[in-house]
Short mmCIF file of C-alpha atoms in Angstrom, two decimals:
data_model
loop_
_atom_site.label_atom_id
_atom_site.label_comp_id
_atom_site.label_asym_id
_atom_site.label_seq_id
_atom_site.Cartn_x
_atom_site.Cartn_y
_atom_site.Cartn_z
CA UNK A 398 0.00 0.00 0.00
CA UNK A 399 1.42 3.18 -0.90
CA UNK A 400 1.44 6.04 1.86
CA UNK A 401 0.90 9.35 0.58
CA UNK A 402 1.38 12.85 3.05
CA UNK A 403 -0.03 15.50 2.35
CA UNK A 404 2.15 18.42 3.32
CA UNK A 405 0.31 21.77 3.89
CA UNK A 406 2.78 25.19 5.02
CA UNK A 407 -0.30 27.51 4.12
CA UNK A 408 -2.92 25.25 5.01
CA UNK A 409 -4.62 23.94 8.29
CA UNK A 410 -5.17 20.02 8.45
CA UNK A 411 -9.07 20.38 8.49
CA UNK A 412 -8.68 22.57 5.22
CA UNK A 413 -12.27 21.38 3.26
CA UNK A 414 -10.48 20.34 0.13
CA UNK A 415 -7.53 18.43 1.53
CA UNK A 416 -9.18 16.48 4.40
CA UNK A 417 -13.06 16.11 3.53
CA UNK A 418 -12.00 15.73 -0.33
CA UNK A 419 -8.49 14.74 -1.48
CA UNK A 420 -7.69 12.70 1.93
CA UNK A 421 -10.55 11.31 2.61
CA UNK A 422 -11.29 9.49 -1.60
CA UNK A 423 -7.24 8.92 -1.46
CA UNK A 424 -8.13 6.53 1.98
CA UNK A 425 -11.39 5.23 -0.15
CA UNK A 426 -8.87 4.60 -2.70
CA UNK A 427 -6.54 1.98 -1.10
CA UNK A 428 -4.10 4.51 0.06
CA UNK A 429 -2.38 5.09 3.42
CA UNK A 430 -2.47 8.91 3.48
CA UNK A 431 -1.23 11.30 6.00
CA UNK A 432 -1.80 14.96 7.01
CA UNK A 433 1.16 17.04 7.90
CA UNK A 434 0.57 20.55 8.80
CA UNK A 435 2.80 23.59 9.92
CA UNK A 436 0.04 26.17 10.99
CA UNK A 437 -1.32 24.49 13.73
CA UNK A 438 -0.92 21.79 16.22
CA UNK A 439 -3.14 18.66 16.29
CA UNK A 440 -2.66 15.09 16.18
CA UNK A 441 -5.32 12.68 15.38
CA UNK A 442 -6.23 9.46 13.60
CA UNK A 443 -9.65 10.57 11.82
CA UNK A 444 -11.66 8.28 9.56
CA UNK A 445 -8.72 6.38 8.63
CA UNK A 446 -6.24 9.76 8.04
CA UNK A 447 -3.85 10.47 9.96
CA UNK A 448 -2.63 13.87 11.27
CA UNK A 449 0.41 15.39 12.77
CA UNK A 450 0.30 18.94 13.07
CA UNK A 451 2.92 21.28 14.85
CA UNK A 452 2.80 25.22 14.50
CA UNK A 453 5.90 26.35 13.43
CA UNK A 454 4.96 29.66 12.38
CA UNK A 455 7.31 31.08 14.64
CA UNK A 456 10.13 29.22 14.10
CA UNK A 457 13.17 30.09 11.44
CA UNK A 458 12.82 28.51 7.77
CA UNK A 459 15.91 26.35 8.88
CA UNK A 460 14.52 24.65 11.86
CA UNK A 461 11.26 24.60 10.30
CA UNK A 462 12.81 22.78 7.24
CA UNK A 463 14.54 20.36 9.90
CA UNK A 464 11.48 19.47 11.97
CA UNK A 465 9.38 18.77 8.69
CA UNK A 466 12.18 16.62 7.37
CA UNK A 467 12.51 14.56 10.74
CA UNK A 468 8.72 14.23 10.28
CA UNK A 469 8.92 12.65 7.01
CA UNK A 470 11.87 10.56 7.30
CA UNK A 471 9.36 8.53 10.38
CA UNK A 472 6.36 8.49 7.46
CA UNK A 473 8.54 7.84 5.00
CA UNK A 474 5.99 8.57 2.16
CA UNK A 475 5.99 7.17 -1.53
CA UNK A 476 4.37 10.28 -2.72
CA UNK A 477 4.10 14.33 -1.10
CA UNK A 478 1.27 16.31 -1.80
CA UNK A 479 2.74 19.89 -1.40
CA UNK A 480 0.72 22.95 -1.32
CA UNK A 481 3.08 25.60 -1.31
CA UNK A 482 6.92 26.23 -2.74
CA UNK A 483 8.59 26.03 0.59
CA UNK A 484 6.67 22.68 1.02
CA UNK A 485 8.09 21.47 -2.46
CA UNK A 486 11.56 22.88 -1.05
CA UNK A 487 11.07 20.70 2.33
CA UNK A 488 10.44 17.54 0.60
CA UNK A 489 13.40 18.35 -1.98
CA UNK A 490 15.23 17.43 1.15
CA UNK A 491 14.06 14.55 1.93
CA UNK A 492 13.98 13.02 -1.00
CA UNK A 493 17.37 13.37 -1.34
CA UNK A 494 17.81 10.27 0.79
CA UNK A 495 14.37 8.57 -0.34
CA UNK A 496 12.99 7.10 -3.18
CA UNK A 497 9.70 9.90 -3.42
CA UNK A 498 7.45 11.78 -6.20
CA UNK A 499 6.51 15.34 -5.20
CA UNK A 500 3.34 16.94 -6.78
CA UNK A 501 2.83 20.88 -6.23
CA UNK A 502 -1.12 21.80 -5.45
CA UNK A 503 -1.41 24.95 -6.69
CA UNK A 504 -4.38 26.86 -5.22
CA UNK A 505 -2.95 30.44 -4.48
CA UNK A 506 -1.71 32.90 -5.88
CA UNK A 507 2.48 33.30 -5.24
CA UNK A 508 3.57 35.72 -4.50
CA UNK A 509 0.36 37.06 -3.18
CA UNK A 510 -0.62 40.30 -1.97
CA UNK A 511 0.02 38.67 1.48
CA UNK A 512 3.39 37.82 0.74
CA UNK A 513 4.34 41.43 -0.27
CA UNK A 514 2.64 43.54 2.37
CA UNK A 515 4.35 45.71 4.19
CA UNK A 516 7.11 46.38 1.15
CA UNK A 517 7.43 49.65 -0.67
CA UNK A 518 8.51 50.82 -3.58
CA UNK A 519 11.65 48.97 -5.31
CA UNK A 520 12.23 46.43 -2.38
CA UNK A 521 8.61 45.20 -3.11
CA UNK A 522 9.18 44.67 -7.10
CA UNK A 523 12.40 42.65 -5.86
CA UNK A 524 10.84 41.03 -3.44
CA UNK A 525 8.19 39.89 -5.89
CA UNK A 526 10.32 38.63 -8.80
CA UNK A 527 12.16 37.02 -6.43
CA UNK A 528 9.53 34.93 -5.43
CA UNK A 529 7.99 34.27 -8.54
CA UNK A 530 11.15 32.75 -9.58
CA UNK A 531 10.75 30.81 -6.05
CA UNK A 532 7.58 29.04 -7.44
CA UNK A 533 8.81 28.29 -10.84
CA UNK A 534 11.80 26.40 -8.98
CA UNK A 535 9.58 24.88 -6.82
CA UNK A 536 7.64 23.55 -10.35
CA UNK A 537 11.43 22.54 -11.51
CA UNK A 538 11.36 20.43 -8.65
CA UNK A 539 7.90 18.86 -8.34
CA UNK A 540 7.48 15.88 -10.56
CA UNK A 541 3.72 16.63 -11.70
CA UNK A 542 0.71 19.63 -10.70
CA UNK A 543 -2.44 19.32 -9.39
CA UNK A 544 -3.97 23.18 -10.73
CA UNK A 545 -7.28 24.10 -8.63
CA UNK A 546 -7.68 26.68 -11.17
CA UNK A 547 -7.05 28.10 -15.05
CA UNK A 548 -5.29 30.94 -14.74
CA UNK A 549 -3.04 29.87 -11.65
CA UNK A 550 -1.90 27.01 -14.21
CA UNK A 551 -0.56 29.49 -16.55
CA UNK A 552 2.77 30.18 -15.81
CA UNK A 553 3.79 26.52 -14.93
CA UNK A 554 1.74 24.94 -18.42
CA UNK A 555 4.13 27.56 -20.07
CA UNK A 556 7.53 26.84 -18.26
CA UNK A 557 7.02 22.83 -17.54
CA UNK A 558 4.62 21.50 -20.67
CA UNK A 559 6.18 18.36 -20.41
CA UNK A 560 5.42 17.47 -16.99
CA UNK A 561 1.99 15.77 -16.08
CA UNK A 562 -0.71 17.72 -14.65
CA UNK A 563 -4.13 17.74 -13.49
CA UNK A 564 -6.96 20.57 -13.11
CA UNK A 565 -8.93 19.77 -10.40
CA UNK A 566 -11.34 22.23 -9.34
CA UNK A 567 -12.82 23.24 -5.81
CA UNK A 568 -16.49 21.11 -6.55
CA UNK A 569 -17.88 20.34 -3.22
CA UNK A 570 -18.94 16.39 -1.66
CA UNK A 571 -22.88 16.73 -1.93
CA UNK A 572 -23.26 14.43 1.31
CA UNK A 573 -22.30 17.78 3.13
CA UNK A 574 -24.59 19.70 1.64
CA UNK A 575 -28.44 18.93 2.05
CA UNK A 576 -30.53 21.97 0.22
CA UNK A 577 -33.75 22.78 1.71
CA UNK A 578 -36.83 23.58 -0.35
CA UNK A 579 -37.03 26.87 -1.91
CA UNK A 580 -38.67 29.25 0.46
CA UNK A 581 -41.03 32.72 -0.40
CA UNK A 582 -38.89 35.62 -0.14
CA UNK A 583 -41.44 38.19 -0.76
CA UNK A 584 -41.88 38.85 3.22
CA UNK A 585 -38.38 37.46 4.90
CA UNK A 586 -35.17 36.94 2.43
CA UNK A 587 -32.23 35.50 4.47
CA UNK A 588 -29.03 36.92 2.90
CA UNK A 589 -25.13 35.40 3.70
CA UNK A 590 -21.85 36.95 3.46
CA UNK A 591 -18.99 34.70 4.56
CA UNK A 592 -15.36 35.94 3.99
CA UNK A 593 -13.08 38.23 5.17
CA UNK A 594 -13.89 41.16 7.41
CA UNK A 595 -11.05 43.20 5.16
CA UNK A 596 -12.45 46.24 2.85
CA UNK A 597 -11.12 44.28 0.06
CA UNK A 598 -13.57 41.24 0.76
CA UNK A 599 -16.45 43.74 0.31
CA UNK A 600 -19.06 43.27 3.45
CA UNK A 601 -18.99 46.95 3.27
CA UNK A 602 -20.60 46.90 -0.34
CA UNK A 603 -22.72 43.80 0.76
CA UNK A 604 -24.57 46.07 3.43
CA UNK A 605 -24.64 49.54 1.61
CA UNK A 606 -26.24 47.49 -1.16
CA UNK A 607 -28.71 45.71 1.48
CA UNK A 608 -29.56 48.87 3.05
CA UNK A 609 -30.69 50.43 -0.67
CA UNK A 610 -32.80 47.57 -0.89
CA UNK A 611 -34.36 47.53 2.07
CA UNK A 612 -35.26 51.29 2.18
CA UNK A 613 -37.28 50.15 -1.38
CA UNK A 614 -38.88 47.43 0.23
CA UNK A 615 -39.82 48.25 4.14
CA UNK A 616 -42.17 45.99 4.68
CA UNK A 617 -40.03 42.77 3.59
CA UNK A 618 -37.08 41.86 6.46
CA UNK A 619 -33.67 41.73 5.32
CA UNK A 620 -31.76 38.87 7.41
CA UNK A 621 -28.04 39.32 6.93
CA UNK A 622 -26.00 36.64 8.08
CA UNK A 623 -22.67 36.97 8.55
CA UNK A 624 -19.60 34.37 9.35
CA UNK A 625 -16.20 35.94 9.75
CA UNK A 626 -14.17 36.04 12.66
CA UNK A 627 -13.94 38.95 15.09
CA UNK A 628 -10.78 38.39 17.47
CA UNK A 629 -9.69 42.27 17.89
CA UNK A 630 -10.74 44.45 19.14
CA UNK A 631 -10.45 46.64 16.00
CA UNK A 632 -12.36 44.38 13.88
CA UNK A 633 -15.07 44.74 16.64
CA UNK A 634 -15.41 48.31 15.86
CA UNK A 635 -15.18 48.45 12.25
CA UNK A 636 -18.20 45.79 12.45
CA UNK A 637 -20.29 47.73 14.82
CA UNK A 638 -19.46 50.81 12.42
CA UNK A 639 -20.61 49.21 9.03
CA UNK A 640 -24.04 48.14 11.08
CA UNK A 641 -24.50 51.54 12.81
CA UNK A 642 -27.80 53.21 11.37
CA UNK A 643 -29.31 50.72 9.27
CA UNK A 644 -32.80 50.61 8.50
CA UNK A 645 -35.16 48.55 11.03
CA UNK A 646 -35.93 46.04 8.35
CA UNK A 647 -32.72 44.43 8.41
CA UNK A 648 -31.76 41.80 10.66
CA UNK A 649 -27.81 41.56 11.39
CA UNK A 650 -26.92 37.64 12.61
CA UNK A 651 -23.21 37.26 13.02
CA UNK A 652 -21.70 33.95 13.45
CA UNK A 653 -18.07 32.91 14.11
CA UNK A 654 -16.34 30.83 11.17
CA UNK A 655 -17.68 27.48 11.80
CA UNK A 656 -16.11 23.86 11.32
CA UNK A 657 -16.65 22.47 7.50
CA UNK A 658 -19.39 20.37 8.05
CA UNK A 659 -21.55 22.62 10.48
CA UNK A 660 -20.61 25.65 7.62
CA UNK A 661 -22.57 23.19 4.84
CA UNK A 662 -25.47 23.11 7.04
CA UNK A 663 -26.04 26.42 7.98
CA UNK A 664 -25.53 27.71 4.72
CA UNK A 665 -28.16 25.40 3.52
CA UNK A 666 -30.99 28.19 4.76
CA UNK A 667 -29.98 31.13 3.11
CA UNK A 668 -31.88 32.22 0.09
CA UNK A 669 -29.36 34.25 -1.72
CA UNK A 670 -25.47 34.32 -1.41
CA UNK A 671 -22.96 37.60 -2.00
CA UNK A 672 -19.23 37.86 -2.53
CA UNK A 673 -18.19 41.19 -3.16
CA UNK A 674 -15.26 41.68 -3.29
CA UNK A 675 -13.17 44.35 -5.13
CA UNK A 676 -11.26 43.50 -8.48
CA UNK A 677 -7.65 43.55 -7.87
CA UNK A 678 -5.41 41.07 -10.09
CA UNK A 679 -5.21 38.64 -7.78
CA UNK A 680 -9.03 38.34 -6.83
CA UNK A 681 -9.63 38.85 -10.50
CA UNK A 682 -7.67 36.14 -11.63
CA UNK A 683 -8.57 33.16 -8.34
CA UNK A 684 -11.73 31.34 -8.62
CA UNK A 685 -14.12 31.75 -5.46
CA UNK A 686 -14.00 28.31 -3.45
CA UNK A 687 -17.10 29.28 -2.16
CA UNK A 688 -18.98 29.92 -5.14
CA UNK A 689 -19.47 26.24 -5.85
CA UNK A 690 -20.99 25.36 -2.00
CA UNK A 691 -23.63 27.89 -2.69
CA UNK A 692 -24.98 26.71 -6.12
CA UNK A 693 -24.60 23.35 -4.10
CA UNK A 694 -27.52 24.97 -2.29
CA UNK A 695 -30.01 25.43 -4.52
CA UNK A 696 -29.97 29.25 -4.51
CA UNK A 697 -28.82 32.42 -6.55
CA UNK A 698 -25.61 34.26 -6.05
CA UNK A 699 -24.59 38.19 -6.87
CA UNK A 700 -20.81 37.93 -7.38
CA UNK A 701 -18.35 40.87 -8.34
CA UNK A 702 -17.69 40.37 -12.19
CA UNK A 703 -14.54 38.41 -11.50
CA UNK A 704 -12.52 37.60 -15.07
CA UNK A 705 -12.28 34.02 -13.28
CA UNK A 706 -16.12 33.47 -12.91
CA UNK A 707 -16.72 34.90 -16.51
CA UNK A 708 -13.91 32.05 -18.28
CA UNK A 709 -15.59 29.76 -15.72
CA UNK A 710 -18.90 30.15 -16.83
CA UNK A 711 -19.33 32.16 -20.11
CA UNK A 712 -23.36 32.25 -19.68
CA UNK A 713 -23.94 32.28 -15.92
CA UNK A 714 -27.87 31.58 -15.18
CA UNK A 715 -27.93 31.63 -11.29
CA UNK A 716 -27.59 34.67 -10.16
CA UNK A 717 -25.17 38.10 -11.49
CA UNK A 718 -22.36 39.54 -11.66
CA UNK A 719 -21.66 42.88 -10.89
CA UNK A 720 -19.48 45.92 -10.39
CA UNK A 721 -19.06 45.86 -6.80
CA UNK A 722 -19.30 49.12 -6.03
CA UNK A 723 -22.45 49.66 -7.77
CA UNK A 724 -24.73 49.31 -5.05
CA UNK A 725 -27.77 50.77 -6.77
CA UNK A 726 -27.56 48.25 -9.47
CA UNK A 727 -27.25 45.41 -6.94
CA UNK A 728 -29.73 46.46 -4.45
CA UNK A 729 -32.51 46.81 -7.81
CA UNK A 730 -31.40 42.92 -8.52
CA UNK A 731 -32.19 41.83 -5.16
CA UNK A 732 -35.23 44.00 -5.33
CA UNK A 733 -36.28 42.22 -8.76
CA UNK A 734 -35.97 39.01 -7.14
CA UNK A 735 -38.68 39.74 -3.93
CA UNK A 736 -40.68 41.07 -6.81
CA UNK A 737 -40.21 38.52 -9.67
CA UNK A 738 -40.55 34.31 -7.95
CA UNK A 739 -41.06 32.89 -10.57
CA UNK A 740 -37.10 34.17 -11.62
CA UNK A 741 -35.99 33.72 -8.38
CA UNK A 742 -36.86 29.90 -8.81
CA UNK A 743 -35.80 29.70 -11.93
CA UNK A 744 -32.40 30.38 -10.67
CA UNK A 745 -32.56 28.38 -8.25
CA UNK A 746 -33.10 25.74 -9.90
CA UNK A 747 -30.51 26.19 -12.56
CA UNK A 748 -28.39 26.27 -9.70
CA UNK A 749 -28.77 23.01 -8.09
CA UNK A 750 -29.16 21.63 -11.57
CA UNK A 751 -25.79 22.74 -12.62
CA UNK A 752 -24.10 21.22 -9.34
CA UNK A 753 -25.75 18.21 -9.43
CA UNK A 754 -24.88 17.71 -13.15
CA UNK A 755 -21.69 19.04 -13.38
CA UNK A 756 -19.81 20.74 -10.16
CA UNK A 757 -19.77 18.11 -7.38
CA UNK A 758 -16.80 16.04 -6.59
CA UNK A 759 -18.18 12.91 -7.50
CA UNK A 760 -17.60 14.63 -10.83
CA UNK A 761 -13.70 14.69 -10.69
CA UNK A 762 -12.74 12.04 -7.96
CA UNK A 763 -11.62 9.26 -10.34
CA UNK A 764 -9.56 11.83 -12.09
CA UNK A 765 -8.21 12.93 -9.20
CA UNK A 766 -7.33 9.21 -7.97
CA UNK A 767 -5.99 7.66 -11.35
CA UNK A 768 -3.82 10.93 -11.02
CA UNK A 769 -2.15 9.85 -8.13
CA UNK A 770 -1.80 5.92 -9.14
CA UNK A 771 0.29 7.44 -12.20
CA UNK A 772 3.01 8.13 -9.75
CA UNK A 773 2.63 5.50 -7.36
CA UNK A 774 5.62 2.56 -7.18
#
């Protein structure tokens, strides 16, 4: 039986499309698979996976390199699932003493905007080549690429057209996701929002565009629900200040981020979904994980008019895409929707149609499987 680790720098061990997707139909698949994670510490044998998690945030790229080494040499894997450069780098190292094939998950953006925060001027356009050449030695290295996306594949399809590859997109399980019946929205509409609480996520355009519609329609109650964390105290305050004033119509419910599986069910009840966030390159160019849980639920979504989404889905029928910023425009399409049902469901139903048909993992799993049993001893 081969044994196959997963080795996730960027990502937590619970992460919804390494454990409750690629872990869990690798174990289904004959495989001995392992979690190993670097951003927090757990250890646990769960449905057949196991996990060994230490944070070593705070520790120095050396000794972090060391510990994750040590780690592997007791697995001793037959193949690495790597989901960052540095993780490709790690398992360079051990491989140097072990007979190993290294495939490079590439879901994020490098460098990111994360990655270059902080840097001005010059230093920052340094800082950034330099780590784009980082990544395309870390695709030097890797022996084949799993792409979650099209236009993250680019640059590697370009440099490494030789090496094997696989797109494998972010379609959720449909066991976690149970979609209730489609409910009348002309006198209660439960709205969600779920991402970050930063300007550039865009809850601020979510409510302005709320509040518009709810000043149109006073008698119908506008339930926002929200799920992002709030651990400062200045994200406490900006909160309370983006739901200071609003009309009496709207409900605000706030929830913590949630585990996977409790997240599926709770966003089961909403009746229409918004991500708006603004349209830098890098949100322009990443596909919304997200995006595929919600048609999962049966329901309509108003998205910002994201270059991914549009190459995604040239025609989209479940919902719209919009300038984020234009809140009068979005507030008269939720508007349209209390006043038009028979759209509404139509939506709707193109929606759970489309996921059931097409964008579930059920979908991709065998690709994803025969994948891995091309590298396998």
């Amino acid at each position: 039986m081969n044994h196959i680790v997963i080795l996730n720098t960027a990502h937590h061990s619970f992460d919804d499309r390494v454990f409750y997707h690629q872990a869990k139909s690798l174990v289904d698949g004959g495989y001995r698979t392992t979690i190993v994670s670097t951003v927090e510490t757990v250890d646990a044998i769960k449905e057949n996976i196991n996990i060994y998690s230490s944070n070593l945030n705070s520790f120095s790229h050396k000794e972090k390199q060391q510990k994750i080494v040590e780690q592997l040499n007791e697995l001793t894997p037959d193949i690495i699932i790597c989901d960052t450069p540095n993780a490709v780098l790690y398992s360079c190292k051990y491989r140097k003493e072990h007979k190993t094939k290294i495939i490079y998950d590439v879901t994020e953006w490098y460098p990111s905007a994360y990655n270059l925060r902080n840097i001005k001027g010059i230093k920052k356009w340094i800082r950034g080549i330099s780590l784009i050449f980082f990544n395309l030695y870390a695709g030097l290295l890797s022996d084949g690429f799993i792409f979650g996306e099209y236009y993250k594949a680019k640059i590697f399809r370009f440099f490494y057209f030789w090496k094997p590859y696989l797109y494998l997109s972010y379609f959720p399980d449909l066991k976690y996701i149970n979609p209730s019946s489609v409910q009348d929205i002309r006198q209660t509409i439960r709205l969600f929002y779920g991402g970050s609480l930063q300007s550039s996520g865009g809850l601020s355009l979510v409510i302005q565009s709320i509040i518009k519609a709810a000043q149109r329609k006073p008698n119908v109650v506008f339930q926002l629900h929200i799920v992002c964390d709030l651990l400062k105290e200045n994200d406490i305050l900006y909160f309370e200040k983006l739901i200071d004033n609003i009309p009496s119509n709207i409900e605000i419910h706030h929830k913590q981020l949630f585990p996977f599986v409790d997240f599926c069910q709770y966003i089961t009840n909403m009746d229409l979904f918004f991500d708006l966030r603004t349209i830098s390159f890098e949100n322009n160019h990443s596909l919304p994980i997200k995006l595929f849980y919600y048609i999962a639920c049966g329901r309509p979504v108003i998205y910002s008019k994201l270059k991914s989404i549009k190459t995604f889905f040239p025609g989209i029928s479940f919902g719209y895409l919009v300038s984020p910023a234009d809140s009068n425009t979005i507030a008269n399409y939720i508007v349209s929707y209390i006043d038009n049902q028979d759209v509404y469901i139509e939506h709707c139903q193109n929606a759970l149609t489309l996921s059931k048909e097409k964008y579930n993992w059920a979908k991709i799993e065998t690709d994803f499987i025969d994948f891995i049993q091309r590298f396998s001893n």
